[in-house]
Amino acid sequence: MSLVDAVSWGSTPRVALGVEYLGSQYCGWQFQRHGISVQQVLEQALARVADRPIKVHCAGRTDAGVHAIGQVVHFETPVERPERAWTLGVNANLPDDVAVRWARPVAADFHARFSALARHYRYLILRRPVRSALWHQRALWTHRSLAIAPMREAAAALVGRHDFTSYRALACQAKSPVRTLHYLDLAERGALLELSVGADGFLHHMVRNLVGVLLAIGRGDRPVNWAAELLALKDRARGGVTAPAHGLYLMRVDYPDAFALPADRKPLTAEPDDEGLAVI
């Protein structure tokens, strides 16, 4: 018997959700005293459907302004609700910039954060002489030209298992700075430059710091070997500028196949439109 057959609606108190959101209007994923968080509005919507308080646990705590297409959360509740209640019902109680994409009953040992095998992010950079109204707070705009070849060369030197101290926030609380970067790719889609990165885990501000270093290299402000030199220094104080949050998207979180999460949980592929701007 597969996990899908063994775990069904009403047979488990634990449910996983796929969530997408635009982070522009939120103080981040996690509850904050000074503003509204994505976690807050999601838990409020879930509580209305469950008719009782709900506490959710996420795969990755995104910062203020960061977006998500493939965030995963789980929660426990003793009430029985059909899948439509956890998707359409919850969405009816959410603001327009937050939505549940799918819901799935999961085994008791599933944890959105600790069961994850890898996380995948994308950072979007809009390259054109004038700013865009449509991409405001959805991509980093730069009017300066970027040399892509040295950026790709520098990115390649960062792939693998390394100590990423130079690429994490000074306030990062992770016990170890060692992570395995599976890939760091750059793709040109018309006016957009997409930086895609996947790893077994990320440190606080790690992706934005990687982007900041690659941007400095692409602009010619730093040599191509600067990325590797920073890696070897293991000193955040010597690192580059942290790229703004609004270009960053949590795209996907990978889990063991045994948890049988929906096959369609992967995000839509970005395709260039007539202007060469990718549609997410």
PDB file of C-alpha atoms in Angstrom:
ATOM      1  CA  MET A   1       0.000   0.000   0.000  1.00  0.00           C
ATOM      2  CA  SER A   2       1.368   3.404  -0.963  1.00  0.00           C
ATOM      3  CA  LEU A   3       1.436   6.429   1.295  1.00  0.00           C
ATOM      4  CA  VAL A   4      -1.243   8.021  -0.891  1.00  0.00           C
ATOM      5  CA  ASP A   5      -3.543   5.051  -0.209  1.00  0.00           C
ATOM      6  CA  ALA A   6      -2.681   4.870   3.496  1.00  0.00           C
ATOM      7  CA  VAL A   7      -3.118   8.587   4.195  1.00  0.00           C
ATOM      8  CA  SER A   8      -6.431  10.079   3.129  1.00  0.00           C
ATOM      9  CA  TRP A   9      -8.626  13.021   4.048  1.00  0.00           C
ATOM     10  CA  GLY A  10      -9.988  12.520   7.555  1.00  0.00           C
ATOM     11  CA  SER A  11      -7.449   9.823   8.482  1.00  0.00           C
ATOM     12  CA  THR A  12      -4.654  12.177   9.509  1.00  0.00           C
ATOM     13  CA  PRO A  13      -4.542  15.399  11.531  1.00  0.00           C
ATOM     14  CA  ARG A  14      -1.576  16.685   9.490  1.00  0.00           C
ATOM     15  CA  VAL A  15      -2.055  18.543   6.201  1.00  0.00           C
ATOM     16  CA  ALA A  16       0.493  20.030   3.809  1.00  0.00           C
ATOM     17  CA  LEU A  17      -0.224  23.046   1.616  1.00  0.00           C
ATOM     18  CA  GLY A  18       1.512  24.606  -1.372  1.00  0.00           C
ATOM     19  CA  VAL A  19       1.382  28.399  -1.056  1.00  0.00           C
ATOM     20  CA  GLU A  20       2.288  31.259  -3.378  1.00  0.00           C
ATOM     21  CA  TYR A  21       2.453  34.950  -2.565  1.00  0.00           C
ATOM     22  CA  LEU A  22       3.753  38.334  -3.560  1.00  0.00           C
ATOM     23  CA  GLY A  23       5.757  39.525  -0.602  1.00  0.00           C
ATOM     24  CA  SER A  24       5.733  43.235  -1.417  1.00  0.00           C
ATOM     25  CA  GLN A  25       3.104  44.206   1.161  1.00  0.00           C
ATOM     26  CA  TYR A  26       4.305  41.932   3.961  1.00  0.00           C
ATOM     27  CA  CYS A  27       6.978  42.132   6.648  1.00  0.00           C
ATOM     28  CA  GLY A  28       8.083  38.637   5.655  1.00  0.00           C
ATOM     29  CA  TRP A  29       6.798  35.136   6.278  1.00  0.00           C
ATOM     30  CA  GLN A  30       7.091  35.058  10.056  1.00  0.00           C
ATOM     31  CA  PHE A  31       4.971  36.931  12.588  1.00  0.00           C
ATOM     32  CA  GLN A  32       6.353  40.396  13.376  1.00  0.00           C
ATOM     33  CA  ARG A  33       5.164  43.036  15.816  1.00  0.00           C
ATOM     34  CA  HIS A  34       5.683  45.884  13.363  1.00  0.00           C
ATOM     35  CA  GLY A  35       3.636  44.638  10.412  1.00  0.00           C
ATOM     36  CA  ILE A  36       1.462  42.029   8.733  1.00  0.00           C
ATOM     37  CA  SER A  37       3.147  38.752   7.765  1.00  0.00           C
ATOM     38  CA  VAL A  38       2.191  36.038   5.288  1.00  0.00           C
ATOM     39  CA  GLN A  39       2.018  33.551   8.157  1.00  0.00           C
ATOM     40  CA  GLN A  40      -0.501  35.780   9.927  1.00  0.00           C
ATOM     41  CA  VAL A  41      -2.962  36.073   7.046  1.00  0.00           C
ATOM     42  CA  LEU A  42      -2.662  32.361   6.180  1.00  0.00           C
ATOM     43  CA  GLU A  43      -3.310  31.232   9.754  1.00  0.00           C
ATOM     44  CA  GLN A  44      -6.286  33.584  10.003  1.00  0.00           C
ATOM     45  CA  ALA A  45      -7.792  32.141   6.806  1.00  0.00           C
ATOM     46  CA  LEU A  46      -7.173  28.557   7.945  1.00  0.00           C
ATOM     47  CA  ALA A  47      -8.745  29.291  11.321  1.00  0.00           C
ATOM     48  CA  ARG A  48     -11.935  30.487   9.648  1.00  0.00           C
ATOM     49  CA  VAL A  49     -12.220  27.226   7.691  1.00  0.00           C
ATOM     50  CA  ALA A  50     -11.274  25.023  10.667  1.00  0.00           C
ATOM     51  CA  ASP A  51     -13.321  27.105  13.123  1.00  0.00           C
ATOM     52  CA  ARG A  52     -10.392  27.021  15.555  1.00  0.00           C
ATOM     53  CA  PRO A  53      -6.824  28.375  15.769  1.00  0.00           C
ATOM     54  CA  ILE A  54      -4.280  26.885  13.347  1.00  0.00           C
ATOM     55  CA  LYS A  55      -0.483  27.044  13.617  1.00  0.00           C
ATOM     56  CA  VAL A  56       1.503  26.479  10.423  1.00  0.00           C
ATOM     57  CA  HIS A  57       5.145  25.504   9.892  1.00  0.00           C
ATOM     58  CA  CYS A  58       6.865  26.541   6.657  1.00  0.00           C
ATOM     59  CA  ALA A  59       9.705  25.189   4.538  1.00  0.00           C
ATOM     60  CA  GLY A  60      11.546  28.525   4.455  1.00  0.00           C
ATOM     61  CA  ARG A  61      11.071  31.833   6.275  1.00  0.00           C
ATOM     62  CA  THR A  62      11.210  34.410   3.516  1.00  0.00           C
ATOM     63  CA  ASP A  63      12.224  38.003   4.294  1.00  0.00           C
ATOM     64  CA  ALA A  64      10.132  41.124   3.818  1.00  0.00           C
ATOM     65  CA  GLY A  65       9.538  41.728   0.112  1.00  0.00           C
ATOM     66  CA  VAL A  66      10.528  38.206  -0.987  1.00  0.00           C
ATOM     67  CA  HIS A  67       7.993  36.293  -3.081  1.00  0.00           C
ATOM     68  CA  ALA A  68       7.126  32.596  -3.246  1.00  0.00           C
ATOM     69  CA  ILE A  69       5.708  30.358  -5.927  1.00  0.00           C
ATOM     70  CA  GLY A  70       6.505  27.060  -4.223  1.00  0.00           C
ATOM     71  CA  GLN A  71       6.348  27.627  -0.456  1.00  0.00           C
ATOM     72  CA  VAL A  72       5.272  24.515   1.479  1.00  0.00           C
ATOM     73  CA  VAL A  73       3.664  24.514   4.913  1.00  0.00           C
ATOM     74  CA  HIS A  74       2.089  21.950   7.187  1.00  0.00           C
ATOM     75  CA  PHE A  75      -0.338  22.135  10.084  1.00  0.00           C
ATOM     76  CA  GLU A  76      -2.243  19.851  12.415  1.00  0.00           C
ATOM     77  CA  THR A  77      -5.956  19.972  13.119  1.00  0.00           C
ATOM     78  CA  PRO A  78      -8.453  17.487  14.569  1.00  0.00           C
ATOM     79  CA  VAL A  79     -11.283  18.713  12.334  1.00  0.00           C
ATOM     80  CA  GLU A  80     -12.152  16.945   9.101  1.00  0.00           C
ATOM     81  CA  ARG A  81     -12.403  19.034   5.960  1.00  0.00           C
ATOM     82  CA  PRO A  82     -12.335  18.065   2.269  1.00  0.00           C
ATOM     83  CA  GLU A  83      -9.491  19.190   0.024  1.00  0.00           C
ATOM     84  CA  ARG A  84     -11.658  21.947  -1.475  1.00  0.00           C
ATOM     85  CA  ALA A  85     -12.007  23.508   1.964  1.00  0.00           C
ATOM     86  CA  TRP A  86      -8.233  23.781   2.414  1.00  0.00           C
ATOM     87  CA  THR A  87      -7.810  25.252  -1.083  1.00  0.00           C
ATOM     88  CA  LEU A  88     -10.868  27.124  -2.366  1.00  0.00           C
ATOM     89  CA  GLY A  89     -12.264  27.763   1.106  1.00  0.00           C
ATOM     90  CA  VAL A  90      -8.995  29.137   2.467  1.00  0.00           C
ATOM     91  CA  ASN A  91      -8.381  31.195  -0.675  1.00  0.00           C
ATOM     92  CA  ALA A  92     -11.771  32.835  -0.252  1.00  0.00           C
ATOM     93  CA  ASN A  93     -10.500  34.181   3.067  1.00  0.00           C
ATOM     94  CA  LEU A  94      -7.049  35.262   1.869  1.00  0.00           C
ATOM     95  CA  PRO A  95      -5.984  38.589   0.356  1.00  0.00           C
ATOM     96  CA  ASP A  96      -5.472  38.548  -3.400  1.00  0.00           C
ATOM     97  CA  ASP A  97      -1.674  38.423  -3.143  1.00  0.00           C
ATOM     98  CA  VAL A  98      -1.627  35.120  -1.190  1.00  0.00           C
ATOM     99  CA  ALA A  99      -3.087  31.829  -2.453  1.00  0.00           C
ATOM    100  CA  VAL A 100      -3.079  28.125  -1.629  1.00  0.00           C
ATOM    101  CA  ARG A 101      -2.195  26.118  -4.740  1.00  0.00           C
ATOM    102  CA  TRP A 102      -2.737  22.584  -3.412  1.00  0.00           C
ATOM    103  CA  ALA A 103      -3.505  20.629  -0.255  1.00  0.00           C
ATOM    104  CA  ARG A 104      -2.502  17.097   0.700  1.00  0.00           C
ATOM    105  CA  PRO A 105      -2.919  14.928   3.813  1.00  0.00           C
ATOM    106  CA  VAL A 106       0.519  13.771   4.945  1.00  0.00           C
ATOM    107  CA  ALA A 107       1.967  11.264   7.378  1.00  0.00           C
ATOM    108  CA  ALA A 108       2.696  12.285  10.965  1.00  0.00           C
ATOM    109  CA  ASP A 109       6.454  12.320  10.332  1.00  0.00           C
ATOM    110  CA  PHE A 110       6.239  14.926   7.563  1.00  0.00           C
ATOM    111  CA  HIS A 111       7.666  18.334   8.432  1.00  0.00           C
ATOM    112  CA  ALA A 112       7.669  21.182   5.913  1.00  0.00           C
ATOM    113  CA  ARG A 113      11.115  22.383   7.042  1.00  0.00           C
ATOM    114  CA  PHE A 114      12.974  19.366   8.393  1.00  0.00           C
ATOM    115  CA  SER A 115      11.796  16.850   5.769  1.00  0.00           C
ATOM    116  CA  ALA A 116      13.017  19.031   2.890  1.00  0.00           C
ATOM    117  CA  LEU A 117      15.859  17.693   0.740  1.00  0.00           C
ATOM    118  CA  ALA A 118      16.553  20.848  -1.270  1.00  0.00           C
ATOM    119  CA  ARG A 119      15.271  24.333  -1.919  1.00  0.00           C
ATOM    120  CA  HIS A 120      15.251  26.260  -5.186  1.00  0.00           C
ATOM    121  CA  TYR A 121      15.215  30.028  -5.655  1.00  0.00           C
ATOM    122  CA  ARG A 122      15.130  32.412  -8.599  1.00  0.00           C
ATOM    123  CA  TYR A 123      16.292  36.009  -8.708  1.00  0.00           C
ATOM    124  CA  LEU A 124      15.029  38.270 -11.504  1.00  0.00           C
ATOM    125  CA  ILE A 125      16.958  41.244 -12.871  1.00  0.00           C
ATOM    126  CA  LEU A 126      15.355  43.569 -15.409  1.00  0.00           C
ATOM    127  CA  ARG A 127      17.954  45.112 -17.733  1.00  0.00           C
ATOM    128  CA  ARG A 128      16.736  48.097 -19.706  1.00  0.00           C
ATOM    129  CA  PRO A 129      17.384  51.869 -19.871  1.00  0.00           C
ATOM    130  CA  VAL A 130      14.186  52.913 -18.081  1.00  0.00           C
ATOM    131  CA  ARG A 131      12.350  51.421 -15.135  1.00  0.00           C
ATOM    132  CA  SER A 132       9.246  49.263 -15.531  1.00  0.00           C
ATOM    133  CA  ALA A 133       5.890  49.901 -13.889  1.00  0.00           C
ATOM    134  CA  LEU A 134       4.734  46.305 -14.440  1.00  0.00           C
ATOM    135  CA  TRP A 135       7.849  44.798 -12.820  1.00  0.00           C
ATOM    136  CA  HIS A 136       7.886  47.214  -9.888  1.00  0.00           C
ATOM    137  CA  GLN A 137       8.728  45.210  -6.735  1.00  0.00           C
ATOM    138  CA  ARG A 138       8.867  42.011  -8.798  1.00  0.00           C
ATOM    139  CA  ALA A 139      12.361  42.295 -10.290  1.00  0.00           C
ATOM    140  CA  LEU A 140      15.527  44.286  -9.648  1.00  0.00           C
ATOM    141  CA  TRP A 141      15.902  46.975 -12.299  1.00  0.00           C
ATOM    142  CA  THR A 142      19.317  48.023 -13.529  1.00  0.00           C
ATOM    143  CA  HIS A 143      20.083  50.437 -16.336  1.00  0.00           C
ATOM    144  CA  ARG A 144      23.727  49.359 -16.405  1.00  0.00           C
ATOM    145  CA  SER A 145      24.853  46.654 -18.816  1.00  0.00           C
ATOM    146  CA  LEU A 146      25.936  43.314 -17.368  1.00  0.00           C
ATOM    147  CA  ALA A 147      28.653  41.045 -18.762  1.00  0.00           C
ATOM    148  CA  ILE A 148      27.087  37.608 -18.488  1.00  0.00           C
ATOM    149  CA  ALA A 149      30.150  35.466 -19.309  1.00  0.00           C
ATOM    150  CA  PRO A 150      32.200  36.528 -16.255  1.00  0.00           C
ATOM    151  CA  MET A 151      29.102  36.204 -14.065  1.00  0.00           C
ATOM    152  CA  ARG A 152      28.667  32.602 -15.208  1.00  0.00           C
ATOM    153  CA  GLU A 153      32.349  31.884 -14.639  1.00  0.00           C
ATOM    154  CA  ALA A 154      32.196  33.306 -11.133  1.00  0.00           C
ATOM    155  CA  ALA A 155      28.998  31.383 -10.361  1.00  0.00           C
ATOM    156  CA  ALA A 156      30.565  28.091 -11.412  1.00  0.00           C
ATOM    157  CA  ALA A 157      33.282  28.512  -8.770  1.00  0.00           C
ATOM    158  CA  LEU A 158      30.631  28.621  -6.033  1.00  0.00           C
ATOM    159  CA  VAL A 159      28.912  25.344  -6.905  1.00  0.00           C
ATOM    160  CA  GLY A 160      29.685  22.478  -4.541  1.00  0.00           C
ATOM    161  CA  ARG A 161      30.018  22.005  -0.802  1.00  0.00           C
ATOM    162  CA  HIS A 162      31.600  25.039   0.836  1.00  0.00           C
ATOM    163  CA  ASP A 163      31.746  27.201   3.926  1.00  0.00           C
ATOM    164  CA  PHE A 164      29.529  30.152   2.886  1.00  0.00           C
ATOM    165  CA  THR A 165      30.353  32.427   5.824  1.00  0.00           C
ATOM    166  CA  SER A 166      31.163  35.289   3.437  1.00  0.00           C
ATOM    167  CA  TYR A 167      27.720  34.919   1.863  1.00  0.00           C
ATOM    168  CA  ARG A 168      25.509  34.885   4.929  1.00  0.00           C
ATOM    169  CA  ALA A 169      24.087  37.702   7.029  1.00  0.00           C
ATOM    170  CA  LEU A 170      26.084  38.771  10.061  1.00  0.00           C
ATOM    171  CA  ALA A 171      23.008  37.985  12.179  1.00  0.00           C
ATOM    172  CA  CYS A 172      22.564  34.491  10.693  1.00  0.00           C
ATOM    173  CA  GLN A 173      21.873  31.986  13.479  1.00  0.00           C
ATOM    174  CA  ALA A 174      22.590  28.771  11.575  1.00  0.00           C
ATOM    175  CA  LYS A 175      24.869  26.450  13.543  1.00  0.00           C
ATOM    176  CA  SER A 176      26.996  25.645  10.500  1.00  0.00           C
ATOM    177  CA  PRO A 177      27.843  27.828   7.483  1.00  0.00           C
ATOM    178  CA  VAL A 178      28.517  24.780   5.304  1.00  0.00           C
ATOM    179  CA  ARG A 179      26.040  24.168   2.495  1.00  0.00           C
ATOM    180  CA  THR A 180      26.011  22.242  -0.781  1.00  0.00           C
ATOM    181  CA  LEU A 181      25.159  24.442  -3.750  1.00  0.00           C
ATOM    182  CA  HIS A 182      23.783  22.114  -6.442  1.00  0.00           C
ATOM    183  CA  TYR A 183      23.655  24.704  -9.227  1.00  0.00           C
ATOM    184  CA  LEU A 184      23.843  28.454  -9.841  1.00  0.00           C
ATOM    185  CA  ASP A 185      22.694  29.190 -13.390  1.00  0.00           C
ATOM    186  CA  LEU A 186      22.073  32.367 -15.365  1.00  0.00           C
ATOM    187  CA  ALA A 187      19.571  32.502 -18.217  1.00  0.00           C
ATOM    188  CA  GLU A 188      18.837  35.492 -20.449  1.00  0.00           C
ATOM    189  CA  ARG A 189      15.172  35.888 -21.351  1.00  0.00           C
ATOM    190  CA  GLY A 190      14.966  39.057 -23.349  1.00  0.00           C
ATOM    191  CA  ALA A 191      15.283  41.978 -20.969  1.00  0.00           C
ATOM    192  CA  LEU A 192      15.188  39.666 -17.963  1.00  0.00           C
ATOM    193  CA  LEU A 193      18.172  37.913 -16.451  1.00  0.00           C
ATOM    194  CA  GLU A 194      17.204  34.914 -14.314  1.00  0.00           C
ATOM    195  CA  LEU A 195      19.578  33.597 -11.673  1.00  0.00           C
ATOM    196  CA  SER A 196      18.436  30.140 -10.582  1.00  0.00           C
ATOM    197  CA  VAL A 197      19.998  28.458  -7.574  1.00  0.00           C
ATOM    198  CA  GLY A 198      19.393  25.227  -5.688  1.00  0.00           C
ATOM    199  CA  ALA A 199      20.988  23.832  -2.543  1.00  0.00           C
ATOM    200  CA  ASP A 200      20.449  21.454   0.328  1.00  0.00           C
ATOM    201  CA  GLY A 201      19.781  24.556   2.413  1.00  0.00           C
ATOM    202  CA  PHE A 202      20.432  28.287   2.489  1.00  0.00           C
ATOM    203  CA  LEU A 203      21.825  30.636   5.094  1.00  0.00           C
ATOM    204  CA  HIS A 204      20.165  33.946   5.985  1.00  0.00           C
ATOM    205  CA  HIS A 205      20.482  36.349   3.015  1.00  0.00           C
ATOM    206  CA  MET A 206      22.691  33.810   1.208  1.00  0.00           C
ATOM    207  CA  VAL A 207      20.952  34.039  -2.175  1.00  0.00           C
ATOM    208  CA  ARG A 208      20.773  37.837  -2.082  1.00  0.00           C
ATOM    209  CA  ASN A 209      24.467  38.026  -1.165  1.00  0.00           C
ATOM    210  CA  LEU A 210      25.370  35.667  -4.010  1.00  0.00           C
ATOM    211  CA  VAL A 211      23.422  37.901  -6.393  1.00  0.00           C
ATOM    212  CA  GLY A 212      25.101  41.027  -5.034  1.00  0.00           C
ATOM    213  CA  VAL A 213      28.562  39.608  -5.701  1.00  0.00           C
ATOM    214  CA  LEU A 214      27.661  38.425  -9.208  1.00  0.00           C
ATOM    215  CA  LEU A 215      26.154  41.822 -10.042  1.00  0.00           C
ATOM    216  CA  ALA A 216      29.380  43.582  -9.029  1.00  0.00           C
ATOM    217  CA  ILE A 217      31.310  41.227 -11.302  1.00  0.00           C
ATOM    218  CA  GLY A 218      28.853  41.644 -14.169  1.00  0.00           C
ATOM    219  CA  ARG A 219      29.113  45.426 -13.952  1.00  0.00           C
ATOM    220  CA  GLY A 220      32.899  45.243 -14.072  1.00  0.00           C
ATOM    221  CA  ASP A 221      33.302  46.679 -10.578  1.00  0.00           C
ATOM    222  CA  ARG A 222      35.050  43.498  -9.409  1.00  0.00           C
ATOM    223  CA  PRO A 223      37.169  40.814 -11.149  1.00  0.00           C
ATOM    224  CA  VAL A 224      35.721  37.418 -11.956  1.00  0.00           C
ATOM    225  CA  ASN A 225      37.771  35.677  -9.273  1.00  0.00           C
ATOM    226  CA  TRP A 226      36.314  37.876  -6.519  1.00  0.00           C
ATOM    227  CA  ALA A 227      33.480  35.404  -5.840  1.00  0.00           C
ATOM    228  CA  ALA A 228      35.941  32.567  -5.131  1.00  0.00           C
ATOM    229  CA  GLU A 229      38.221  34.850  -3.109  1.00  0.00           C
ATOM    230  CA  LEU A 230      35.348  35.832  -0.816  1.00  0.00           C
ATOM    231  CA  LEU A 231      34.438  32.188  -0.387  1.00  0.00           C
ATOM    232  CA  ALA A 232      37.975  31.405   0.771  1.00  0.00           C
ATOM    233  CA  LEU A 233      38.098  34.403   3.149  1.00  0.00           C
ATOM    234  CA  LYS A 234      35.126  33.172   5.201  1.00  0.00           C
ATOM    235  CA  ASP A 235      34.484  36.739   6.331  1.00  0.00           C
ATOM    236  CA  ARG A 236      31.095  38.391   5.773  1.00  0.00           C
ATOM    237  CA  ALA A 237      32.568  41.815   6.563  1.00  0.00           C
ATOM    238  CA  ARG A 238      34.587  41.513   3.339  1.00  0.00           C
ATOM    239  CA  GLY A 239      31.592  40.440   1.275  1.00  0.00           C
ATOM    240  CA  GLY A 240      29.518  42.275  -1.300  1.00  0.00           C
ATOM    241  CA  VAL A 241      26.309  44.265  -1.148  1.00  0.00           C
ATOM    242  CA  THR A 242      23.127  42.348  -0.365  1.00  0.00           C
ATOM    243  CA  ALA A 243      20.786  42.477  -3.368  1.00  0.00           C
ATOM    244  CA  PRO A 244      17.262  43.857  -2.707  1.00  0.00           C
ATOM    245  CA  ALA A 245      14.586  41.407  -1.593  1.00  0.00           C
ATOM    246  CA  HIS A 246      11.995  42.156  -4.275  1.00  0.00           C
ATOM    247  CA  GLY A 247      13.797  40.217  -7.035  1.00  0.00           C
ATOM    248  CA  LEU A 248      13.823  36.952  -5.070  1.00  0.00           C
ATOM    249  CA  TYR A 249      11.364  34.056  -5.404  1.00  0.00           C
ATOM    250  CA  LEU A 250      11.178  30.754  -3.524  1.00  0.00           C
ATOM    251  CA  MET A 251      10.405  28.468  -6.440  1.00  0.00           C
ATOM    252  CA  ARG A 252      10.284  24.909  -5.134  1.00  0.00           C
ATOM    253  CA  VAL A 253      11.056  22.677  -2.174  1.00  0.00           C
ATOM    254  CA  ASP A 254      12.004  19.023  -2.723  1.00  0.00           C
ATOM    255  CA  TYR A 255      10.890  16.174  -0.464  1.00  0.00           C
ATOM    256  CA  PRO A 256      11.320  12.382  -0.470  1.00  0.00           C
ATOM    257  CA  ASP A 257       8.967  10.677  -2.925  1.00  0.00           C
ATOM    258  CA  ALA A 258       7.491   8.650  -0.051  1.00  0.00           C
ATOM    259  CA  PHE A 259       5.510  11.694   1.091  1.00  0.00           C
ATOM    260  CA  ALA A 260       3.679  11.689  -2.260  1.00  0.00           C
ATOM    261  CA  LEU A 261       3.154  15.421  -2.579  1.00  0.00           C
ATOM    262  CA  PRO A 262       1.153  16.482  -5.640  1.00  0.00           C
ATOM    263  CA  ALA A 263       2.849  15.909  -8.987  1.00  0.00           C
ATOM    264  CA  ASP A 264       1.705  19.337 -10.200  1.00  0.00           C
ATOM    265  CA  ARG A 265       3.234  21.248  -7.285  1.00  0.00           C
ATOM    266  CA  LYS A 266       6.147  22.530  -9.396  1.00  0.00           C
ATOM    267  CA  PRO A 267       5.751  26.183 -10.463  1.00  0.00           C
ATOM    268  CA  LEU A 268       4.786  27.316 -13.921  1.00  0.00           C
ATOM    269  CA  THR A 269       7.669  27.685 -16.335  1.00  0.00           C
ATOM    270  CA  ALA A 270       8.579  31.268 -17.108  1.00  0.00           C
ATOM    271  CA  GLU A 271       8.112  31.995 -20.801  1.00  0.00           C
ATOM    272  CA  PRO A 272       9.207  35.203 -22.548  1.00  0.00           C
ATOM    273  CA  ASP A 273       6.484  37.407 -23.985  1.00  0.00           C
ATOM    274  CA  ASP A 274       6.726  39.697 -27.019  1.00  0.00           C
ATOM    275  CA  GLU A 275       8.912  42.133 -25.125  1.00  0.00           C
ATOM    276  CA  GLY A 276      11.191  39.414 -23.861  1.00  0.00           C
ATOM    277  CA  LEU A 277       9.806  39.710 -20.326  1.00  0.00           C
ATOM    278  CA  ALA A 278       9.179  36.411 -18.605  1.00  0.00           C
ATOM    279  CA  VAL A 279       5.669  35.761 -17.371  1.00  0.00           C
ATOM    280  CA  ILE A 280       5.711  33.983 -14.029  1.00  0.00           C
TER     281      ILE A 280
END
